[in-house]
Structures are given as structure tokens and as C-alpha cells.
Amino acid sequence: MSEQLIISGETKQERYEALLPQIEAVVEGEPDLIANMANVAAMLHETFGFWWTGFYRVEGQELVLGPFQGPMACTRIKKGRGVCGTAWAEAQTQVVPDVDQFPGHIACSSASRSEIVVPIFKEGEVIAVLDIDSAQLGTFDQTDRRYLEQVVEMLP
Ligand code: SME
């Protein structure tokens, strides 16, 4: 596998289409979830220039910070709290165009303006979430949701 990420495409959709096979090539054959989370966070972050891109893992009744790219972040989030805890509790992707309009949003960074959180399932249970923050309003839509849900399905 090449260790050089090829970032191509003008539109968001073209970029995801170029990125997904590269993510698949990196994670396939690697059974370690943390190693794969680290590379996926790096590849998404580099491709799109997000503010913060990373994972929280379910540990008991909390989410615990996992591999990420970007500024330091909150370490633990309770189930049902914030956008991440809601994605976990509801087992559904949360697309938040304006974090100030999301009740209970946890501001790890005041620069974050919009956010998407995608739950990761194993045997029907949420075991982690992918959380991406943007410094602009309205960055994420159903296109991000569709592709990011495919990305997390590639994780072991
Ligand atoms: N804003 C998130 C917390 C995690 S940070 O954005 C990295 C939330 O409300 O769950």
C-alpha cells in the first residue's frame, strides 16, 4: 500500500469517491481498531481540512477520547450528553449545521461551528463514534452522512 494520500476532486462527492478506496486499502488486512481509527482520522482531516476529526470509544457509561487530529479535546462524555452522547444514545448520525442551536452541545473548542457525529456499530451495539467539527457553519449534509457511514463500516 502507498503511504501517500491522493487528494483529488473539486466537489465534496468527488473527494469522498477518491478517498473511500484509499481508506479501504489502508484498513483492510489491519485488525487493530485503534490503528485504523488513527489513519482514518488523519486521512479525513487532511482531505477536507476540518477543524477537528476523531473518535470517541464507548467505555461503560461514557465515551472516552480516541485517536484524533486537531486541537486537544474533552476526554470523557456521558451517554446522552452533547452531540456525541446523543449519537450514541439514539444510535443515529447527528448532522448539526449550527452547534449553538443544539441543546447541550459540548463546546470543547469555541471555534467549532458545525458538527457531524456518526455511530460505529459492532453486533448491533454502538462501540464508538466518529466526530467531525468544522469552524464554519453548515459544513455537513446528507452527502457527508452517506459517505462517513460507509467509512465507519470499513472499521473492524
Ligand atoms: N462537541 C462535541 C464534543 C466533542 S468535541 O467537539 C471534539 C459534543 O457536543 O458531543
mmCIF file with all atom_site columns, C-alpha atoms and ligand atoms in Angstrom:
data_model
loop_
_atom_site.group_PDB
_atom_site.id
_atom_site.type_symbol
_atom_site.label_atom_id
_atom_site.label_alt_id
_atom_site.label_comp_id
_atom_site.label_asym_id
_atom_site.label_entity_id
_atom_site.label_seq_id
_atom_site.pdbx_PDB_ins_code
_atom_site.Cartn_x
_atom_site.Cartn_y
_atom_site.Cartn_z
_atom_site.occupancy
_atom_site.B_iso_or_equiv
_atom_site.pdbx_formal_charge
_atom_site.auth_seq_id
_atom_site.auth_comp_id
_atom_site.auth_asym_id
_atom_site.auth_atom_id
_atom_site.pdbx_PDB_model_num
ATOM   1   C CA . MET A 1 1   ? 0.000   0.000  0.000  1.00 0.00 ? 1   MET A CA 1
ATOM   2   C CA . SER A 1 2   ? 1.127   3.533  -0.776 1.00 0.00 ? 2   SER A CA 1
ATOM   3   C CA . GLU A 1 3   ? 1.544   5.794  2.242  1.00 0.00 ? 3   GLU A CA 1
ATOM   4   C CA . GLN A 1 4   ? 0.829   8.881  0.181  1.00 0.00 ? 4   GLN A CA 1
ATOM   5   C CA . LEU A 1 5   ? -2.734  10.158 0.292  1.00 0.00 ? 5   LEU A CA 1
ATOM   6   C CA . ILE A 1 6   ? -4.016  11.294 -3.106 1.00 0.00 ? 6   ILE A CA 1
ATOM   7   C CA . ILE A 1 7   ? -6.468  14.151 -2.607 1.00 0.00 ? 7   ILE A CA 1
ATOM   8   C CA . SER A 1 8   ? -8.421  14.734 -5.808 1.00 0.00 ? 8   SER A CA 1
ATOM   9   C CA . GLY A 1 9   ? -11.783 16.131 -6.858 1.00 0.00 ? 9   GLY A CA 1
ATOM   10  C CA . GLU A 1 10  ? -13.466 19.505 -6.881 1.00 0.00 ? 10  GLU A CA 1
ATOM   11  C CA . THR A 1 11  ? -16.705 18.617 -5.171 1.00 0.00 ? 11  THR A CA 1
ATOM   12  C CA . LYS A 1 12  ? -17.233 17.008 -1.803 1.00 0.00 ? 12  LYS A CA 1
ATOM   13  C CA . GLN A 1 13  ? -18.698 13.949 -3.516 1.00 0.00 ? 13  GLN A CA 1
ATOM   14  C CA . GLU A 1 14  ? -15.682 13.572 -5.836 1.00 0.00 ? 14  GLU A CA 1
ATOM   15  C CA . ARG A 1 15  ? -13.337 13.841 -2.882 1.00 0.00 ? 15  ARG A CA 1
ATOM   16  C CA . TYR A 1 16  ? -15.169 11.177 -0.918 1.00 0.00 ? 16  TYR A CA 1
ATOM   17  C CA . GLU A 1 17  ? -15.266 8.944  -4.026 1.00 0.00 ? 17  GLU A CA 1
ATOM   18  C CA . ALA A 1 18  ? -11.474 9.291  -4.350 1.00 0.00 ? 18  ALA A CA 1
ATOM   19  C CA . LEU A 1 19  ? -10.869 8.857  -0.637 1.00 0.00 ? 19  LEU A CA 1
ATOM   20  C CA . LEU A 1 20  ? -13.002 5.808  0.157  1.00 0.00 ? 20  LEU A CA 1
ATOM   21  C CA . PRO A 1 21  ? -10.949 3.251  -1.822 1.00 0.00 ? 21  PRO A CA 1
ATOM   22  C CA . GLN A 1 22  ? -7.790  4.644  -0.208 1.00 0.00 ? 22  GLN A CA 1
ATOM   23  C CA . ILE A 1 23  ? -9.294  4.216  3.257  1.00 0.00 ? 23  ILE A CA 1
ATOM   24  C CA . GLU A 1 24  ? -10.371 0.696  2.356  1.00 0.00 ? 24  GLU A CA 1
ATOM   25  C CA . ALA A 1 25  ? -6.827  -0.131 1.207  1.00 0.00 ? 25  ALA A CA 1
ATOM   26  C CA . VAL A 1 26  ? -5.381  1.145  4.482  1.00 0.00 ? 26  VAL A CA 1
ATOM   27  C CA . VAL A 1 27  ? -7.765  -0.638 6.863  1.00 0.00 ? 27  VAL A CA 1
ATOM   28  C CA . GLU A 1 28  ? -8.170  -3.928 5.027  1.00 0.00 ? 28  GLU A CA 1
ATOM   29  C CA . GLY A 1 29  ? -5.929  -6.583 6.498  1.00 0.00 ? 29  GLY A CA 1
ATOM   30  C CA . GLU A 1 30  ? -5.253  -4.495 9.635  1.00 0.00 ? 30  GLU A CA 1
ATOM   31  C CA . PRO A 1 31  ? -7.235  -5.887 12.576 1.00 0.00 ? 31  PRO A CA 1
ATOM   32  C CA . ASP A 1 32  ? -6.274  -3.224 15.137 1.00 0.00 ? 32  ASP A CA 1
ATOM   33  C CA . LEU A 1 33  ? -9.185  -0.806 15.612 1.00 0.00 ? 33  LEU A CA 1
ATOM   34  C CA . ILE A 1 34  ? -7.116  1.975  17.220 1.00 0.00 ? 34  ILE A CA 1
ATOM   35  C CA . ALA A 1 35  ? -4.515  1.902  14.441 1.00 0.00 ? 35  ALA A CA 1
ATOM   36  C CA . ASN A 1 36  ? -7.273  2.113  11.845 1.00 0.00 ? 36  ASN A CA 1
ATOM   37  C CA . MET A 1 37  ? -9.067  4.920  13.694 1.00 0.00 ? 37  MET A CA 1
ATOM   38  C CA . ALA A 1 38  ? -5.791  6.864  13.751 1.00 0.00 ? 38  ALA A CA 1
ATOM   39  C CA . ASN A 1 39  ? -5.288  6.569  9.993  1.00 0.00 ? 39  ASN A CA 1
ATOM   40  C CA . VAL A 1 40  ? -8.942  7.278  9.165  1.00 0.00 ? 40  VAL A CA 1
ATOM   41  C CA . ALA A 1 41  ? -8.885  10.444 11.312 1.00 0.00 ? 41  ALA A CA 1
ATOM   42  C CA . ALA A 1 42  ? -5.689  11.582 9.564  1.00 0.00 ? 42  ALA A CA 1
ATOM   43  C CA . MET A 1 43  ? -6.989  10.847 6.059  1.00 0.00 ? 43  MET A CA 1
ATOM   44  C CA . LEU A 1 44  ? -10.334 12.623 6.537  1.00 0.00 ? 44  LEU A CA 1
ATOM   45  C CA . HIS A 1 45  ? -8.676  15.571 8.259  1.00 0.00 ? 45  HIS A CA 1
ATOM   46  C CA . GLU A 1 46  ? -6.051  16.030 5.544  1.00 0.00 ? 46  GLU A CA 1
ATOM   47  C CA . THR A 1 47  ? -8.529  15.627 2.677  1.00 0.00 ? 47  THR A CA 1
ATOM   48  C CA . PHE A 1 48  ? -11.119 18.111 3.901  1.00 0.00 ? 48  PHE A CA 1
ATOM   49  C CA . GLY A 1 49  ? -9.203  20.420 6.248  1.00 0.00 ? 49  GLY A CA 1
ATOM   50  C CA . PHE A 1 50  ? -11.732 20.025 9.051  1.00 0.00 ? 50  PHE A CA 1
ATOM   51  C CA . TRP A 1 51  ? -11.206 21.742 12.419 1.00 0.00 ? 51  TRP A CA 1
ATOM   52  C CA . TRP A 1 52  ? -11.273 18.513 14.444 1.00 0.00 ? 52  TRP A CA 1
ATOM   53  C CA . THR A 1 53  ? -11.603 14.900 13.279 1.00 0.00 ? 53  THR A CA 1
ATOM   54  C CA . GLY A 1 54  ? -11.572 11.961 15.636 1.00 0.00 ? 54  GLY A CA 1
ATOM   55  C CA . PHE A 1 55  ? -13.117 9.129  17.568 1.00 0.00 ? 55  PHE A CA 1
ATOM   56  C CA . TYR A 1 56  ? -14.623 8.509  20.977 1.00 0.00 ? 56  TYR A CA 1
ATOM   57  C CA . ARG A 1 57  ? -14.898 4.904  22.212 1.00 0.00 ? 57  ARG A CA 1
ATOM   58  C CA . VAL A 1 58  ? -17.643 3.533  24.443 1.00 0.00 ? 58  VAL A CA 1
ATOM   59  C CA . GLU A 1 59  ? -16.243 2.557  27.848 1.00 0.00 ? 59  GLU A CA 1
ATOM   60  C CA . GLY A 1 60  ? -19.029 1.580  30.258 1.00 0.00 ? 60  GLY A CA 1
ATOM   61  C CA . GLN A 1 61  ? -21.437 4.523  30.534 1.00 0.00 ? 61  GLN A CA 1
ATOM   62  C CA . GLU A 1 62  ? -19.059 7.051  28.955 1.00 0.00 ? 62  GLU A CA 1
ATOM   63  C CA . LEU A 1 63  ? -17.378 7.908  25.696 1.00 0.00 ? 63  LEU A CA 1
ATOM   64  C CA . VAL A 1 64  ? -13.606 8.161  26.041 1.00 0.00 ? 64  VAL A CA 1
ATOM   65  C CA . LEU A 1 65  ? -11.420 10.154 23.651 1.00 0.00 ? 65  LEU A CA 1
ATOM   66  C CA . GLY A 1 66  ? -9.685  8.065  20.990 1.00 0.00 ? 66  GLY A CA 1
ATOM   67  C CA . PRO A 1 67  ? -7.383  8.838  18.030 1.00 0.00 ? 67  PRO A CA 1
ATOM   68  C CA . PHE A 1 68  ? -7.936  12.304 16.587 1.00 0.00 ? 68  PHE A CA 1
ATOM   69  C CA . GLN A 1 69  ? -6.450  15.166 14.569 1.00 0.00 ? 69  GLN A CA 1
ATOM   70  C CA . GLY A 1 70  ? -6.805  18.762 15.678 1.00 0.00 ? 70  GLY A CA 1
ATOM   71  C CA . PRO A 1 71  ? -6.723  20.672 18.962 1.00 0.00 ? 71  PRO A CA 1
ATOM   72  C CA . MET A 1 72  ? -6.955  18.896 22.329 1.00 0.00 ? 72  MET A CA 1
ATOM   73  C CA . ALA A 1 73  ? -10.491 17.870 23.258 1.00 0.00 ? 73  ALA A CA 1
ATOM   74  C CA . CYS A 1 74  ? -12.779 16.770 26.112 1.00 0.00 ? 74  CYS A CA 1
ATOM   75  C CA . THR A 1 75  ? -11.681 13.363 27.395 1.00 0.00 ? 75  THR A CA 1
ATOM   76  C CA . ARG A 1 76  ? -14.977 11.866 28.621 1.00 0.00 ? 76  ARG A CA 1
ATOM   77  C CA . ILE A 1 77  ? -18.603 12.377 27.542 1.00 0.00 ? 77  ILE A CA 1
ATOM   78  C CA . LYS A 1 78  ? -21.603 10.792 29.271 1.00 0.00 ? 78  LYS A CA 1
ATOM   79  C CA . LYS A 1 79  ? -24.268 8.862  27.355 1.00 0.00 ? 79  LYS A CA 1
ATOM   80  C CA . GLY A 1 80  ? -26.927 11.249 26.033 1.00 0.00 ? 80  GLY A CA 1
ATOM   81  C CA . ARG A 1 81  ? -24.753 14.350 26.561 1.00 0.00 ? 81  ARG A CA 1
ATOM   82  C CA . GLY A 1 82  ? -23.743 16.652 23.708 1.00 0.00 ? 82  GLY A CA 1
ATOM   83  C CA . VAL A 1 83  ? -23.809 15.699 20.062 1.00 0.00 ? 83  VAL A CA 1
ATOM   84  C CA . CYS A 1 84  ? -21.555 12.658 20.606 1.00 0.00 ? 84  CYS A CA 1
ATOM   85  C CA . GLY A 1 85  ? -23.526 11.308 23.562 1.00 0.00 ? 85  GLY A CA 1
ATOM   86  C CA . THR A 1 86  ? -26.771 11.815 21.605 1.00 0.00 ? 86  THR A CA 1
ATOM   87  C CA . ALA A 1 87  ? -25.451 9.910  18.561 1.00 0.00 ? 87  ALA A CA 1
ATOM   88  C CA . TRP A 1 88  ? -24.587 7.068  20.938 1.00 0.00 ? 88  TRP A CA 1
ATOM   89  C CA . ALA A 1 89  ? -27.883 7.126  22.893 1.00 0.00 ? 89  ALA A CA 1
ATOM   90  C CA . GLU A 1 90  ? -30.024 7.340  19.741 1.00 0.00 ? 90  GLU A CA 1
ATOM   91  C CA . ALA A 1 91  ? -27.725 5.089  17.662 1.00 0.00 ? 91  ALA A CA 1
ATOM   92  C CA . GLN A 1 92  ? -28.105 7.590  14.810 1.00 0.00 ? 92  GLN A CA 1
ATOM   93  C CA . THR A 1 93  ? -25.935 10.011 12.912 1.00 0.00 ? 93  THR A CA 1
ATOM   94  C CA . GLN A 1 94  ? -26.317 13.617 14.084 1.00 0.00 ? 94  GLN A CA 1
ATOM   95  C CA . VAL A 1 95  ? -25.852 16.376 11.485 1.00 0.00 ? 95  VAL A CA 1
ATOM   96  C CA . VAL A 1 96  ? -25.633 19.744 13.265 1.00 0.00 ? 96  VAL A CA 1
ATOM   97  C CA . PRO A 1 97  ? -25.464 22.798 10.950 1.00 0.00 ? 97  PRO A CA 1
ATOM   98  C CA . ASP A 1 98  ? -25.114 25.224 13.889 1.00 0.00 ? 98  ASP A CA 1
ATOM   99  C CA . VAL A 1 99  ? -23.810 23.888 17.196 1.00 0.00 ? 99  VAL A CA 1
ATOM   100 C CA . ASP A 1 100 ? -25.321 26.850 19.084 1.00 0.00 ? 100 ASP A CA 1
ATOM   101 C CA . GLN A 1 101 ? -28.764 25.532 18.128 1.00 0.00 ? 101 GLN A CA 1
ATOM   102 C CA . PHE A 1 102 ? -28.086 22.035 19.505 1.00 0.00 ? 102 PHE A CA 1
ATOM   103 C CA . PRO A 1 103 ? -29.311 21.755 23.106 1.00 0.00 ? 103 PRO A CA 1
ATOM   104 C CA . GLY A 1 104 ? -26.497 20.517 25.349 1.00 0.00 ? 104 GLY A CA 1
ATOM   105 C CA . HIS A 1 105 ? -23.748 20.823 22.749 1.00 0.00 ? 105 HIS A CA 1
ATOM   106 C CA . ILE A 1 106 ? -20.376 20.384 24.471 1.00 0.00 ? 106 ILE A CA 1
ATOM   107 C CA . ALA A 1 107 ? -18.006 23.121 23.350 1.00 0.00 ? 107 ALA A CA 1
ATOM   108 C CA . CYS A 1 108 ? -14.555 21.536 23.507 1.00 0.00 ? 108 CYS A CA 1
ATOM   109 C CA . SER A 1 109 ? -13.457 24.427 21.315 1.00 0.00 ? 109 SER A CA 1
ATOM   110 C CA . SER A 1 110 ? -15.228 27.754 20.824 1.00 0.00 ? 110 SER A CA 1
ATOM   111 C CA . ALA A 1 111 ? -14.075 27.726 17.179 1.00 0.00 ? 111 ALA A CA 1
ATOM   112 C CA . SER A 1 112 ? -16.341 24.796 16.346 1.00 0.00 ? 112 SER A CA 1
ATOM   113 C CA . ARG A 1 113 ? -19.477 25.988 14.491 1.00 0.00 ? 113 ARG A CA 1
ATOM   114 C CA . SER A 1 114 ? -20.941 22.848 12.879 1.00 0.00 ? 114 SER A CA 1
ATOM   115 C CA . GLU A 1 115 ? -20.542 19.145 13.527 1.00 0.00 ? 115 GLU A CA 1
ATOM   116 C CA . ILE A 1 116 ? -21.375 15.617 12.401 1.00 0.00 ? 116 ILE A CA 1
ATOM   117 C CA . VAL A 1 117 ? -21.242 12.540 14.626 1.00 0.00 ? 117 VAL A CA 1
ATOM   118 C CA . VAL A 1 118 ? -21.565 9.026  13.168 1.00 0.00 ? 118 VAL A CA 1
ATOM   119 C CA . PRO A 1 119 ? -22.080 5.998  15.428 1.00 0.00 ? 119 PRO A CA 1
ATOM   120 C CA . ILE A 1 120 ? -19.989 2.876  14.873 1.00 0.00 ? 120 ILE A CA 1
ATOM   121 C CA . PHE A 1 121 ? -21.696 -0.460 15.423 1.00 0.00 ? 121 PHE A CA 1
ATOM   122 C CA . LYS A 1 122 ? -20.493 -3.922 16.324 1.00 0.00 ? 122 LYS A CA 1
ATOM   123 C CA . GLU A 1 123 ? -23.053 -6.708 16.593 1.00 0.00 ? 123 GLU A CA 1
ATOM   124 C CA . GLY A 1 124 ? -25.863 -4.153 16.801 1.00 0.00 ? 124 GLY A CA 1
ATOM   125 C CA . GLU A 1 125 ? -24.296 -2.110 19.639 1.00 0.00 ? 125 GLU A CA 1
ATOM   126 C CA . VAL A 1 126 ? -22.662 1.308  19.390 1.00 0.00 ? 126 VAL A CA 1
ATOM   127 C CA . ILE A 1 127 ? -18.981 0.790  20.261 1.00 0.00 ? 127 ILE A CA 1
ATOM   128 C CA . ALA A 1 128 ? -17.623 4.217  19.237 1.00 0.00 ? 128 ALA A CA 1
ATOM   129 C CA . VAL A 1 129 ? -18.453 7.404  17.352 1.00 0.00 ? 129 VAL A CA 1
ATOM   130 C CA . LEU A 1 130 ? -16.710 9.368  14.613 1.00 0.00 ? 130 LEU A CA 1
ATOM   131 C CA . ASP A 1 131 ? -16.915 13.082 15.444 1.00 0.00 ? 131 ASP A CA 1
ATOM   132 C CA . ILE A 1 132 ? -16.008 15.841 12.972 1.00 0.00 ? 132 ILE A CA 1
ATOM   133 C CA . ASP A 1 133 ? -16.097 19.558 13.765 1.00 0.00 ? 133 ASP A CA 1
ATOM   134 C CA . SER A 1 134 ? -15.920 22.463 11.337 1.00 0.00 ? 134 SER A CA 1
ATOM   135 C CA . ALA A 1 135 ? -15.002 26.070 12.045 1.00 0.00 ? 135 ALA A CA 1
ATOM   136 C CA . GLN A 1 136 ? -17.715 27.118 9.545  1.00 0.00 ? 136 GLN A CA 1
ATOM   137 C CA . LEU A 1 137 ? -21.495 26.906 9.850  1.00 0.00 ? 137 LEU A CA 1
ATOM   138 C CA . GLY A 1 138 ? -23.389 24.317 7.801  1.00 0.00 ? 138 GLY A CA 1
ATOM   139 C CA . THR A 1 139 ? -20.402 22.279 6.624  1.00 0.00 ? 139 THR A CA 1
ATOM   140 C CA . PHE A 1 140 ? -22.093 18.873 6.868  1.00 0.00 ? 140 PHE A CA 1
ATOM   141 C CA . ASP A 1 141 ? -25.088 17.482 4.989  1.00 0.00 ? 141 ASP A CA 1
ATOM   142 C CA . GLN A 1 142 ? -26.562 14.189 3.819  1.00 0.00 ? 142 GLN A CA 1
ATOM   143 C CA . THR A 1 143 ? -23.609 13.655 1.431  1.00 0.00 ? 143 THR A CA 1
ATOM   144 C CA . ASP A 1 144 ? -21.190 13.622 4.376  1.00 0.00 ? 144 ASP A CA 1
ATOM   145 C CA . ARG A 1 145 ? -23.555 11.392 6.283  1.00 0.00 ? 145 ARG A CA 1
ATOM   146 C CA . ARG A 1 146 ? -23.784 8.860  3.454  1.00 0.00 ? 146 ARG A CA 1
ATOM   147 C CA . TYR A 1 147 ? -20.032 8.625  2.881  1.00 0.00 ? 147 TYR A CA 1
ATOM   148 C CA . LEU A 1 148 ? -18.977 8.773  6.522  1.00 0.00 ? 148 LEU A CA 1
ATOM   149 C CA . GLU A 1 149 ? -21.402 5.970  7.388  1.00 0.00 ? 149 GLU A CA 1
ATOM   150 C CA . GLN A 1 150 ? -19.623 3.933  4.683  1.00 0.00 ? 150 GLN A CA 1
ATOM   151 C CA . VAL A 1 151 ? -16.232 4.866  6.142  1.00 0.00 ? 151 VAL A CA 1
ATOM   152 C CA . VAL A 1 152 ? -17.069 3.621  9.641  1.00 0.00 ? 152 VAL A CA 1
ATOM   153 C CA . GLU A 1 153 ? -18.434 0.372  8.224  1.00 0.00 ? 153 GLU A CA 1
ATOM   154 C CA . MET A 1 154 ? -14.915 -0.381 6.991  1.00 0.00 ? 154 MET A CA 1
ATOM   155 C CA . LEU A 1 155 ? -13.545 -0.405 10.546 1.00 0.00 ? 155 LEU A CA 1
ATOM   156 C CA . PRO A 1 156 ? -13.103 -3.871 12.061 1.00 0.00 ? 156 PRO A CA 1
HETATM 157 N N1 . SME B 2 .   ? -18.936 18.882 20.552 1.00 0.00 ? 1   SME B N1 1
HETATM 158 C C1 . SME B 2 .   ? -18.968 17.504 20.966 1.00 0.00 ? 1   SME B C1 1
HETATM 159 C C2 . SME B 2 .   ? -17.876 17.186 21.955 1.00 0.00 ? 1   SME B C2 1
HETATM 160 C C3 . SME B 2 .   ? -16.638 16.642 21.354 1.00 0.00 ? 1   SME B C3 1
HETATM 161 S S1 . SME B 2 .   ? -15.669 17.817 20.628 1.00 0.00 ? 1   SME B S1 1
HETATM 162 O O1 . SME B 2 .   ? -16.419 18.523 19.592 1.00 0.00 ? 1   SME B O1 1
HETATM 163 C C4 . SME B 2 .   ? -14.287 17.157 19.976 1.00 0.00 ? 1   SME B C4 1
HETATM 164 C C5 . SME B 2 .   ? -20.332 17.163 21.555 1.00 0.00 ? 1   SME B C5 1
HETATM 165 O O2 . SME B 2 .   ? -21.164 18.040 21.771 1.00 0.00 ? 1   SME B O2 1
HETATM 166 O O3 . SME B 2 .   ? -20.556 15.988 21.789 1.00 0.00 ? 1   SME B O3 1
#
